[in-house]
Amino acid sequence: MKQRFFNILGIPIVHSDYHSFIELLEEKIRENKKTFVVTANPEIIMRAYKDKEYEGYLKKADYITADGIGVVIASKMLNEPLPGRVSGTDMMLELLEHANQNRFRVYFLGATEPVLDLFLKNVHEQYPQVEIVGSHNGFFDWNDNNIKETIKSTEPDLIFVALGVPKQEQWIAEHLDYFQKGIFMGVGGSFDVIAGVVKRAPKTWQKLNLEWLYRLIKQPSRWKRMLAIPHFLFKVVIQKLGR
Ligand code: UDP
């Protein structure tokens, strides 16, 4: 399937709806095609805009999806509306469901040890057929080769990396060449959500695209990071004017 990409502040966002994108990833798993996926919110795009090193990590991605309603709004402002959000947490849950049905092999990297333990317990309970080939907490020595060697030797189909931004994209980009196969996806705080340590916004808030507001209310310390959203929209207006 030929994919269209849509450029927002220099970042090519894949023009795909959620279900088609999941199908695409399943195809990649069946074909054993190594694939690096970034789920980009305004904060990620703004970071890439300001930080060339981080932009370099994103350049190694095969697909960058529109996570965050801000990115979808930006596409509408630029008259090239994206079909909707393609969220990292949603995709991880759906791919785990597929893994449960098809016995895909999965590796998890990230979060603190107690969160990871709770997370693994919940995954095992909800998706008992998933073959968890390994896991490691997210606080390790960057030069320790054990993690990448385990991933290479156990050949997972899916590798979820929950180290937060920018570490997760950096880790994947720096190690990608070493691996033969696998879908590599950064999933931020998703392990904390599935562990039950951080609450996800109720469905109604999600439907109203207010997940970001819920998160801000629950974790007010994030307000500084969220300033990226108005800054991002301002830059998008400039991109529009410059066309
Ligand atoms: N984390 C980690 N290693 C680190 C820093 C963070 O594993 O060196 C984990 C942290 O425990 C949490 C996740 O990464 O589970 C970051 O979550 P956050 O909600 O901040 O993600 P972001 O919004 O940056 O995607």
PDB file of C-alpha atoms and ligand atoms in Angstrom:
ATOM      1  CA  MET A   1       0.000   0.000   0.000  1.00  0.00           C
ATOM      2  CA  LYS A   2       1.432   3.385  -0.977  1.00  0.00           C
ATOM      3  CA  GLN A   3       1.329   5.827   1.911  1.00  0.00           C
ATOM      4  CA  ARG A   4       0.755   9.556   1.737  1.00  0.00           C
ATOM      5  CA  PHE A   5       2.607  11.840   4.097  1.00  0.00           C
ATOM      6  CA  PHE A   6       1.692  15.308   5.199  1.00  0.00           C
ATOM      7  CA  ASN A   7       4.350  17.769   6.292  1.00  0.00           C
ATOM      8  CA  ILE A   8       3.817  19.719   9.532  1.00  0.00           C
ATOM      9  CA  LEU A   9       6.752  21.933  10.516  1.00  0.00           C
ATOM     10  CA  GLY A  10       9.058  19.680   8.515  1.00  0.00           C
ATOM     11  CA  ILE A  11       7.792  16.435  10.070  1.00  0.00           C
ATOM     12  CA  PRO A  12       6.122  13.983   7.646  1.00  0.00           C
ATOM     13  CA  ILE A  13       2.943  12.713   9.298  1.00  0.00           C
ATOM     14  CA  VAL A  14       1.419   9.587   7.788  1.00  0.00           C
ATOM     15  CA  HIS A  15      -1.977  10.238   6.210  1.00  0.00           C
ATOM     16  CA  SER A  16      -3.815   7.197   7.512  1.00  0.00           C
ATOM     17  CA  ASP A  17      -6.783   6.463   9.695  1.00  0.00           C
ATOM     18  CA  TYR A  18      -6.316   4.406  12.824  1.00  0.00           C
ATOM     19  CA  HIS A  19      -7.653   1.078  11.493  1.00  0.00           C
ATOM     20  CA  SER A  20      -5.760   1.183   8.204  1.00  0.00           C
ATOM     21  CA  PHE A  21      -2.591   1.933  10.122  1.00  0.00           C
ATOM     22  CA  ILE A  22      -3.085  -1.054  12.435  1.00  0.00           C
ATOM     23  CA  GLU A  23      -3.619  -3.217   9.322  1.00  0.00           C
ATOM     24  CA  LEU A  24      -0.417  -1.846   7.854  1.00  0.00           C
ATOM     25  CA  LEU A  25       1.504  -2.789  11.007  1.00  0.00           C
ATOM     26  CA  GLU A  26       0.039  -6.294  10.951  1.00  0.00           C
ATOM     27  CA  GLU A  27       1.233  -6.646   7.372  1.00  0.00           C
ATOM     28  CA  LYS A  28       4.725  -5.584   8.491  1.00  0.00           C
ATOM     29  CA  ILE A  29       4.650  -8.186  11.270  1.00  0.00           C
ATOM     30  CA  ARG A  30       3.604 -10.925   8.828  1.00  0.00           C
ATOM     31  CA  GLU A  31       6.394  -9.907   6.432  1.00  0.00           C
ATOM     32  CA  ASN A  32       8.958  -9.618   9.271  1.00  0.00           C
ATOM     33  CA  LYS A  33       9.677  -6.059   8.118  1.00  0.00           C
ATOM     34  CA  LYS A  34      11.489  -3.999  10.736  1.00  0.00           C
ATOM     35  CA  THR A  35       9.450  -0.840  11.353  1.00  0.00           C
ATOM     36  CA  PHE A  36      10.032   2.183  13.597  1.00  0.00           C
ATOM     37  CA  VAL A  37       6.865   4.072  14.553  1.00  0.00           C
ATOM     38  CA  VAL A  38       6.741   7.459  16.310  1.00  0.00           C
ATOM     39  CA  THR A  39       3.386   8.665  17.612  1.00  0.00           C
ATOM     40  CA  ALA A  40       3.795  12.430  17.480  1.00  0.00           C
ATOM     41  CA  ASN A  41       1.959  14.985  19.571  1.00  0.00           C
ATOM     42  CA  PRO A  42       2.621  18.752  19.340  1.00  0.00           C
ATOM     43  CA  GLU A  43       5.304  18.450  22.027  1.00  0.00           C
ATOM     44  CA  ILE A  44       7.276  15.962  19.913  1.00  0.00           C
ATOM     45  CA  ILE A  45       6.954  18.050  16.752  1.00  0.00           C
ATOM     46  CA  MET A  46       8.042  21.200  18.588  1.00  0.00           C
ATOM     47  CA  ARG A  47      11.017  19.398  20.085  1.00  0.00           C
ATOM     48  CA  ALA A  48      12.097  18.198  16.648  1.00  0.00           C
ATOM     49  CA  TYR A  49      11.635  21.734  15.355  1.00  0.00           C
ATOM     50  CA  LYS A  50      13.991  23.138  17.988  1.00  0.00           C
ATOM     51  CA  ASP A  51      16.408  20.265  18.542  1.00  0.00           C
ATOM     52  CA  LYS A  52      18.246  18.983  15.442  1.00  0.00           C
ATOM     53  CA  GLU A  53      19.572  15.927  17.234  1.00  0.00           C
ATOM     54  CA  TYR A  54      16.049  14.855  18.162  1.00  0.00           C
ATOM     55  CA  GLU A  55      14.856  15.619  14.635  1.00  0.00           C
ATOM     56  CA  GLY A  56      17.579  13.214  13.457  1.00  0.00           C
ATOM     57  CA  TYR A  57      16.038  10.414  15.540  1.00  0.00           C
ATOM     58  CA  LEU A  58      12.616  11.064  14.011  1.00  0.00           C
ATOM     59  CA  LYS A  59      14.153  10.960  10.524  1.00  0.00           C
ATOM     60  CA  LYS A  60      14.954   7.302  11.130  1.00  0.00           C
ATOM     61  CA  ALA A  61      11.269   6.484  11.705  1.00  0.00           C
ATOM     62  CA  ASP A  62       9.344   4.668   8.967  1.00  0.00           C
ATOM     63  CA  TYR A  63       6.067   6.204  10.096  1.00  0.00           C
ATOM     64  CA  ILE A  64       5.181   9.183  12.260  1.00  0.00           C
ATOM     65  CA  THR A  65       1.516   9.172  13.236  1.00  0.00           C
ATOM     66  CA  ALA A  66      -0.704  11.966  14.523  1.00  0.00           C
ATOM     67  CA  ASP A  67      -1.061  11.375  18.236  1.00  0.00           C
ATOM     68  CA  GLY A  68      -2.705  14.323  19.970  1.00  0.00           C
ATOM     69  CA  ILE A  69      -5.627  16.325  18.709  1.00  0.00           C
ATOM     70  CA  GLY A  70      -3.320  19.347  18.217  1.00  0.00           C
ATOM     71  CA  VAL A  71      -1.712  17.623  15.222  1.00  0.00           C
ATOM     72  CA  VAL A  72      -5.096  16.865  13.657  1.00  0.00           C
ATOM     73  CA  ILE A  73      -6.222  20.480  14.196  1.00  0.00           C
ATOM     74  CA  ALA A  74      -2.988  21.680  12.578  1.00  0.00           C
ATOM     75  CA  SER A  75      -3.658  19.525   9.496  1.00  0.00           C
ATOM     76  CA  LYS A  76      -7.112  21.103   9.186  1.00  0.00           C
ATOM     77  CA  MET A  77      -5.633  24.576   9.504  1.00  0.00           C
ATOM     78  CA  LEU A  78      -3.288  23.687   6.638  1.00  0.00           C
ATOM     79  CA  ASN A  79      -6.244  22.439   4.535  1.00  0.00           C
ATOM     80  CA  GLU A  80      -4.993  18.873   4.408  1.00  0.00           C
ATOM     81  CA  PRO A  81      -7.135  17.252   7.095  1.00  0.00           C
ATOM     82  CA  LEU A  82      -5.783  14.064   8.595  1.00  0.00           C
ATOM     83  CA  PRO A  83      -8.449  11.381   9.177  1.00  0.00           C
ATOM     84  CA  GLY A  84      -7.973  11.484  12.973  1.00  0.00           C
ATOM     85  CA  ARG A  85      -5.700  10.545  15.834  1.00  0.00           C
ATOM     86  CA  VAL A  86      -3.529   7.446  15.692  1.00  0.00           C
ATOM     87  CA  SER A  87      -2.654   7.175  19.361  1.00  0.00           C
ATOM     88  CA  GLY A  88       0.235   5.202  20.825  1.00  0.00           C
ATOM     89  CA  THR A  89      -1.645   3.858  23.852  1.00  0.00           C
ATOM     90  CA  ASP A  90      -4.612   2.755  21.713  1.00  0.00           C
ATOM     91  CA  MET A  91      -2.312   1.068  19.217  1.00  0.00           C
ATOM     92  CA  MET A  92      -0.385  -0.737  21.918  1.00  0.00           C
ATOM     93  CA  LEU A  93      -3.607  -2.135  23.404  1.00  0.00           C
ATOM     94  CA  GLU A  94      -4.940  -3.184  20.015  1.00  0.00           C
ATOM     95  CA  LEU A  95      -1.663  -4.763  18.968  1.00  0.00           C
ATOM     96  CA  LEU A  96      -1.588  -6.691  22.259  1.00  0.00           C
ATOM     97  CA  GLU A  97      -5.059  -7.971  21.404  1.00  0.00           C
ATOM     98  CA  HIS A  98      -3.754  -9.144  18.014  1.00  0.00           C
ATOM     99  CA  ALA A  99      -0.694 -10.586  19.733  1.00  0.00           C
ATOM    100  CA  ASN A 100      -3.025 -12.517  22.014  1.00  0.00           C
ATOM    101  CA  GLN A 101      -4.865 -14.008  19.058  1.00  0.00           C
ATOM    102  CA  ASN A 102      -1.797 -14.715  16.953  1.00  0.00           C
ATOM    103  CA  ARG A 103       0.745 -15.518  19.651  1.00  0.00           C
ATOM    104  CA  PHE A 104       3.028 -12.668  18.584  1.00  0.00           C
ATOM    105  CA  ARG A 105       6.253 -12.287  20.527  1.00  0.00           C
ATOM    106  CA  VAL A 106       6.540  -9.068  22.539  1.00  0.00           C
ATOM    107  CA  TYR A 107       9.306  -7.244  24.446  1.00  0.00           C
ATOM    108  CA  PHE A 108       8.678  -4.370  26.863  1.00  0.00           C
ATOM    109  CA  LEU A 109      11.260  -1.750  27.799  1.00  0.00           C
ATOM    110  CA  GLY A 110      10.592   1.094  30.228  1.00  0.00           C
ATOM    111  CA  ALA A 111       9.052   2.484  33.434  1.00  0.00           C
ATOM    112  CA  THR A 112      10.235   1.859  36.994  1.00  0.00           C
ATOM    113  CA  GLU A 113      10.616  -1.725  38.207  1.00  0.00           C
ATOM    114  CA  PRO A 114       7.433  -1.692  40.405  1.00  0.00           C
ATOM    115  CA  VAL A 115       5.366  -0.172  37.573  1.00  0.00           C
ATOM    116  CA  LEU A 116       6.773  -2.653  35.079  1.00  0.00           C
ATOM    117  CA  ASP A 117       5.898  -5.559  37.407  1.00  0.00           C
ATOM    118  CA  LEU A 118       2.300  -4.380  37.765  1.00  0.00           C
ATOM    119  CA  PHE A 119       2.097  -3.706  34.048  1.00  0.00           C
ATOM    120  CA  LEU A 120       3.364  -7.208  33.143  1.00  0.00           C
ATOM    121  CA  LYS A 121       0.922  -8.781  35.574  1.00  0.00           C
ATOM    122  CA  ASN A 122      -1.997  -6.925  33.979  1.00  0.00           C
ATOM    123  CA  VAL A 123      -0.851  -7.727  30.454  1.00  0.00           C
ATOM    124  CA  HIS A 124      -0.528 -11.391  31.357  1.00  0.00           C
ATOM    125  CA  GLU A 125      -4.026 -11.425  32.866  1.00  0.00           C
ATOM    126  CA  GLN A 126      -5.703  -9.618  29.995  1.00  0.00           C
ATOM    127  CA  TYR A 127      -3.730 -11.137  27.137  1.00  0.00           C
ATOM    128  CA  PRO A 128      -2.701 -14.581  28.391  1.00  0.00           C
ATOM    129  CA  GLN A 129      -1.608 -15.894  24.960  1.00  0.00           C
ATOM    130  CA  VAL A 130       0.878 -13.096  24.340  1.00  0.00           C
ATOM    131  CA  GLU A 131       4.386 -14.447  24.342  1.00  0.00           C
ATOM    132  CA  ILE A 132       6.377 -12.004  26.477  1.00  0.00           C
ATOM    133  CA  VAL A 133       9.949 -12.778  25.441  1.00  0.00           C
ATOM    134  CA  GLY A 134      11.520 -10.259  27.801  1.00  0.00           C
ATOM    135  CA  SER A 135      11.317  -6.934  29.573  1.00  0.00           C
ATOM    136  CA  HIS A 136      13.524  -4.416  31.342  1.00  0.00           C
ATOM    137  CA  ASN A 137      12.828  -1.338  33.437  1.00  0.00           C
ATOM    138  CA  GLY A 138      13.621   2.030  31.894  1.00  0.00           C
ATOM    139  CA  PHE A 139      16.420   3.038  34.228  1.00  0.00           C
ATOM    140  CA  PHE A 140      19.511   1.321  32.859  1.00  0.00           C
ATOM    141  CA  ASP A 141      23.035   2.189  31.825  1.00  0.00           C
ATOM    142  CA  TRP A 142      22.805   3.444  28.219  1.00  0.00           C
ATOM    143  CA  ASN A 143      25.968   1.515  27.294  1.00  0.00           C
ATOM    144  CA  ASP A 144      24.738  -1.779  28.699  1.00  0.00           C
ATOM    145  CA  ASN A 145      24.365  -4.093  25.695  1.00  0.00           C
ATOM    146  CA  ASN A 146      22.269  -6.730  27.446  1.00  0.00           C
ATOM    147  CA  ILE A 147      18.943  -5.241  26.445  1.00  0.00           C
ATOM    148  CA  LYS A 148      19.676  -5.046  22.738  1.00  0.00           C
ATOM    149  CA  GLU A 149      21.279  -8.502  22.733  1.00  0.00           C
ATOM    150  CA  THR A 150      18.212 -10.019  24.400  1.00  0.00           C
ATOM    151  CA  ILE A 151      15.919  -8.338  21.902  1.00  0.00           C
ATOM    152  CA  LYS A 152      18.009  -9.556  18.990  1.00  0.00           C
ATOM    153  CA  SER A 153      18.208 -13.143  20.204  1.00  0.00           C
ATOM    154  CA  THR A 154      14.537 -13.482  21.232  1.00  0.00           C
ATOM    155  CA  GLU A 155      13.259 -11.969  17.943  1.00  0.00           C
ATOM    156  CA  PRO A 156      10.106 -10.211  19.190  1.00  0.00           C
ATOM    157  CA  ASP A 157       7.481  -9.061  16.682  1.00  0.00           C
ATOM    158  CA  LEU A 158       6.638  -6.040  18.822  1.00  0.00           C
ATOM    159  CA  ILE A 159       8.952  -3.941  20.984  1.00  0.00           C
ATOM    160  CA  PHE A 160       7.257  -1.266  23.096  1.00  0.00           C
ATOM    161  CA  VAL A 161       9.605   1.369  24.488  1.00  0.00           C
ATOM    162  CA  ALA A 162       8.229   3.484  27.336  1.00  0.00           C
ATOM    163  CA  LEU A 163      11.106   5.783  28.291  1.00  0.00           C
ATOM    164  CA  GLY A 164       9.245   9.053  27.658  1.00  0.00           C
ATOM    165  CA  VAL A 165      10.252  11.768  25.192  1.00  0.00           C
ATOM    166  CA  PRO A 166      13.024  12.140  24.004  1.00  0.00           C
ATOM    167  CA  LYS A 167      14.730   9.015  25.376  1.00  0.00           C
ATOM    168  CA  GLN A 168      12.450   6.452  23.725  1.00  0.00           C
ATOM    169  CA  GLU A 169      12.973   7.815  20.201  1.00  0.00           C
ATOM    170  CA  GLN A 170      16.701   8.176  20.881  1.00  0.00           C
ATOM    171  CA  TRP A 171      17.019   4.589  22.123  1.00  0.00           C
ATOM    172  CA  ILE A 172      15.164   3.156  19.144  1.00  0.00           C
ATOM    173  CA  ALA A 173      16.980   5.325  16.579  1.00  0.00           C
ATOM    174  CA  GLU A 174      20.412   4.498  18.014  1.00  0.00           C
ATOM    175  CA  HIS A 175      19.821   0.740  18.137  1.00  0.00           C
ATOM    176  CA  LEU A 176      17.567   0.111  15.141  1.00  0.00           C
ATOM    177  CA  ASP A 177      20.332  -0.968  12.750  1.00  0.00           C
ATOM    178  CA  TYR A 178      21.279  -3.773  15.096  1.00  0.00           C
ATOM    179  CA  PHE A 179      17.948  -5.579  14.721  1.00  0.00           C
ATOM    180  CA  GLN A 180      16.565  -7.689  11.865  1.00  0.00           C
ATOM    181  CA  LYS A 181      12.845  -7.450  12.562  1.00  0.00           C
ATOM    182  CA  GLY A 182      10.155  -6.063  14.847  1.00  0.00           C
ATOM    183  CA  ILE A 183       7.801  -3.138  15.189  1.00  0.00           C
ATOM    184  CA  PHE A 184       9.517  -0.600  17.457  1.00  0.00           C
ATOM    185  CA  MET A 185       7.207   1.946  19.028  1.00  0.00           C
ATOM    186  CA  GLY A 186       7.714   4.599  21.719  1.00  0.00           C
ATOM    187  CA  VAL A 187       4.686   4.614  24.011  1.00  0.00           C
ATOM    188  CA  GLY A 188       5.482   7.276  26.659  1.00  0.00           C
ATOM    189  CA  GLY A 189       3.611   6.775  29.907  1.00  0.00           C
ATOM    190  CA  SER A 190       1.432   3.889  28.640  1.00  0.00           C
ATOM    191  CA  PHE A 191       2.951   1.275  30.976  1.00  0.00           C
ATOM    192  CA  ASP A 192       1.935   3.496  33.932  1.00  0.00           C
ATOM    193  CA  VAL A 193      -1.624   3.670  32.589  1.00  0.00           C
ATOM    194  CA  ILE A 194      -1.962  -0.092  32.075  1.00  0.00           C
ATOM    195  CA  ALA A 195      -0.268  -0.746  35.437  1.00  0.00           C
ATOM    196  CA  GLY A 196      -3.084   1.349  36.927  1.00  0.00           C
ATOM    197  CA  VAL A 197      -0.670   3.877  38.436  1.00  0.00           C
ATOM    198  CA  VAL A 198      -1.771   6.746  36.167  1.00  0.00           C
ATOM    199  CA  LYS A 199      -5.437   7.059  35.174  1.00  0.00           C
ATOM    200  CA  ARG A 200      -6.333   7.565  31.534  1.00  0.00           C
ATOM    201  CA  ALA A 201      -9.032  10.146  30.794  1.00  0.00           C
ATOM    202  CA  PRO A 202     -12.580   8.708  30.868  1.00  0.00           C
ATOM    203  CA  LYS A 203     -13.940   7.669  27.448  1.00  0.00           C
ATOM    204  CA  THR A 204     -16.194  10.746  27.202  1.00  0.00           C
ATOM    205  CA  TRP A 205     -13.192  13.040  27.637  1.00  0.00           C
ATOM    206  CA  GLN A 206     -11.278  11.000  25.066  1.00  0.00           C
ATOM    207  CA  LYS A 207     -14.180  11.312  22.606  1.00  0.00           C
ATOM    208  CA  LEU A 208     -14.265  15.073  23.131  1.00  0.00           C
ATOM    209  CA  ASN A 209     -10.533  15.157  22.442  1.00  0.00           C
ATOM    210  CA  LEU A 210      -9.871  16.493  25.919  1.00  0.00           C
ATOM    211  CA  GLU A 211      -7.365  13.876  27.019  1.00  0.00           C
ATOM    212  CA  TRP A 212      -4.655  16.544  27.219  1.00  0.00           C
ATOM    213  CA  LEU A 213      -6.802  18.651  29.596  1.00  0.00           C
ATOM    214  CA  TYR A 214      -7.511  15.659  31.839  1.00  0.00           C
ATOM    215  CA  ARG A 215      -3.793  14.937  31.984  1.00  0.00           C
ATOM    216  CA  LEU A 216      -3.041  18.547  32.861  1.00  0.00           C
ATOM    217  CA  ILE A 217      -5.597  18.528  35.691  1.00  0.00           C
ATOM    218  CA  LYS A 218      -4.239  15.240  37.070  1.00  0.00           C
ATOM    219  CA  GLN A 219      -0.576  16.167  36.663  1.00  0.00           C
ATOM    220  CA  PRO A 220      -0.414  19.994  36.931  1.00  0.00           C
ATOM    221  CA  SER A 221       3.391  19.827  36.953  1.00  0.00           C
ATOM    222  CA  ARG A 222       3.137  19.165  33.196  1.00  0.00           C
ATOM    223  CA  TRP A 223       1.869  22.682  32.440  1.00  0.00           C
ATOM    224  CA  LYS A 224       5.268  23.861  31.207  1.00  0.00           C
ATOM    225  CA  ARG A 225       5.508  20.980  28.728  1.00  0.00           C
ATOM    226  CA  MET A 226       1.997  21.762  27.517  1.00  0.00           C
ATOM    227  CA  LEU A 227       3.007  25.261  26.476  1.00  0.00           C
ATOM    228  CA  ALA A 228       4.316  23.427  23.429  1.00  0.00           C
ATOM    229  CA  ILE A 229       0.703  23.180  22.169  1.00  0.00           C
ATOM    230  CA  PRO A 230      -0.036  26.945  21.653  1.00  0.00           C
ATOM    231  CA  HIS A 231       3.524  27.473  20.458  1.00  0.00           C
ATOM    232  CA  PHE A 232       3.051  24.647  17.945  1.00  0.00           C
ATOM    233  CA  LEU A 233      -0.253  26.061  16.642  1.00  0.00           C
ATOM    234  CA  PHE A 234       1.355  29.492  16.280  1.00  0.00           C
ATOM    235  CA  LYS A 235       4.157  27.981  14.163  1.00  0.00           C
ATOM    236  CA  VAL A 236       1.541  26.165  12.055  1.00  0.00           C
ATOM    237  CA  VAL A 237      -0.177  29.505  11.340  1.00  0.00           C
ATOM    238  CA  ILE A 238       3.188  30.822  10.167  1.00  0.00           C
ATOM    239  CA  GLN A 239       3.642  27.727   7.958  1.00  0.00           C
ATOM    240  CA  LYS A 240       0.198  28.416   6.469  1.00  0.00           C
ATOM    241  CA  LEU A 241       0.995  32.076   5.795  1.00  0.00           C
ATOM    242  CA  GLY A 242       4.286  31.125   4.195  1.00  0.00           C
ATOM    243  CA  ARG A 243       2.648  28.857   1.598  1.00  0.00           C
TER     244      ARG A 243
HETATM  245  N1  UDP B   1      11.002   6.602  32.079  1.00  0.00           N
HETATM  246  C1  UDP B   1      11.914   5.590  31.968  1.00  0.00           C
HETATM  247  N2  UDP B   1      13.243   5.913  31.955  1.00  0.00           N
HETATM  248  C2  UDP B   1      13.666   7.190  32.053  1.00  0.00           C
HETATM  249  C3  UDP B   1      12.714   8.222  32.138  1.00  0.00           C
HETATM  250  C4  UDP B   1      11.367   7.895  32.150  1.00  0.00           C
HETATM  251  O1  UDP B   1      11.563   4.430  31.866  1.00  0.00           O
HETATM  252  O2  UDP B   1      14.887   7.400  32.035  1.00  0.00           O
HETATM  253  C5  UDP B   1       9.583   6.224  32.078  1.00  0.00           C
HETATM  254  C6  UDP B   1       8.766   6.738  33.241  1.00  0.00           C
HETATM  255  O3  UDP B   1       8.918   5.874  34.365  1.00  0.00           O
HETATM  256  C7  UDP B   1       7.363   6.703  32.642  1.00  0.00           C
HETATM  257  C8  UDP B   1       7.614   7.061  31.171  1.00  0.00           C
HETATM  258  O4  UDP B   1       8.992   6.801  30.943  1.00  0.00           O
HETATM  259  O5  UDP B   1       6.858   5.396  32.717  1.00  0.00           O
HETATM  260  C9  UDP B   1       7.395   8.538  30.817  1.00  0.00           C
HETATM  261  O6  UDP B   1       6.115   8.871  30.893  1.00  0.00           O
HETATM  262  P1  UDP B   1       5.601  10.299  30.405  1.00  0.00           P
HETATM  263  O7  UDP B   1       4.147  10.319  30.708  1.00  0.00           O
HETATM  264  O8  UDP B   1       6.440  11.393  30.964  1.00  0.00           O
HETATM  265  O9  UDP B   1       5.827  10.165  28.837  1.00  0.00           O
HETATM  266  P2  UDP B   1       5.904  11.294  27.723  1.00  0.00           P
HETATM  267  O10 UDP B   1       4.786  12.256  28.001  1.00  0.00           O
HETATM  268  O11 UDP B   1       7.261  11.906  27.825  1.00  0.00           O
HETATM  269  O12 UDP B   1       5.737  10.521  26.460  1.00  0.00           O
END
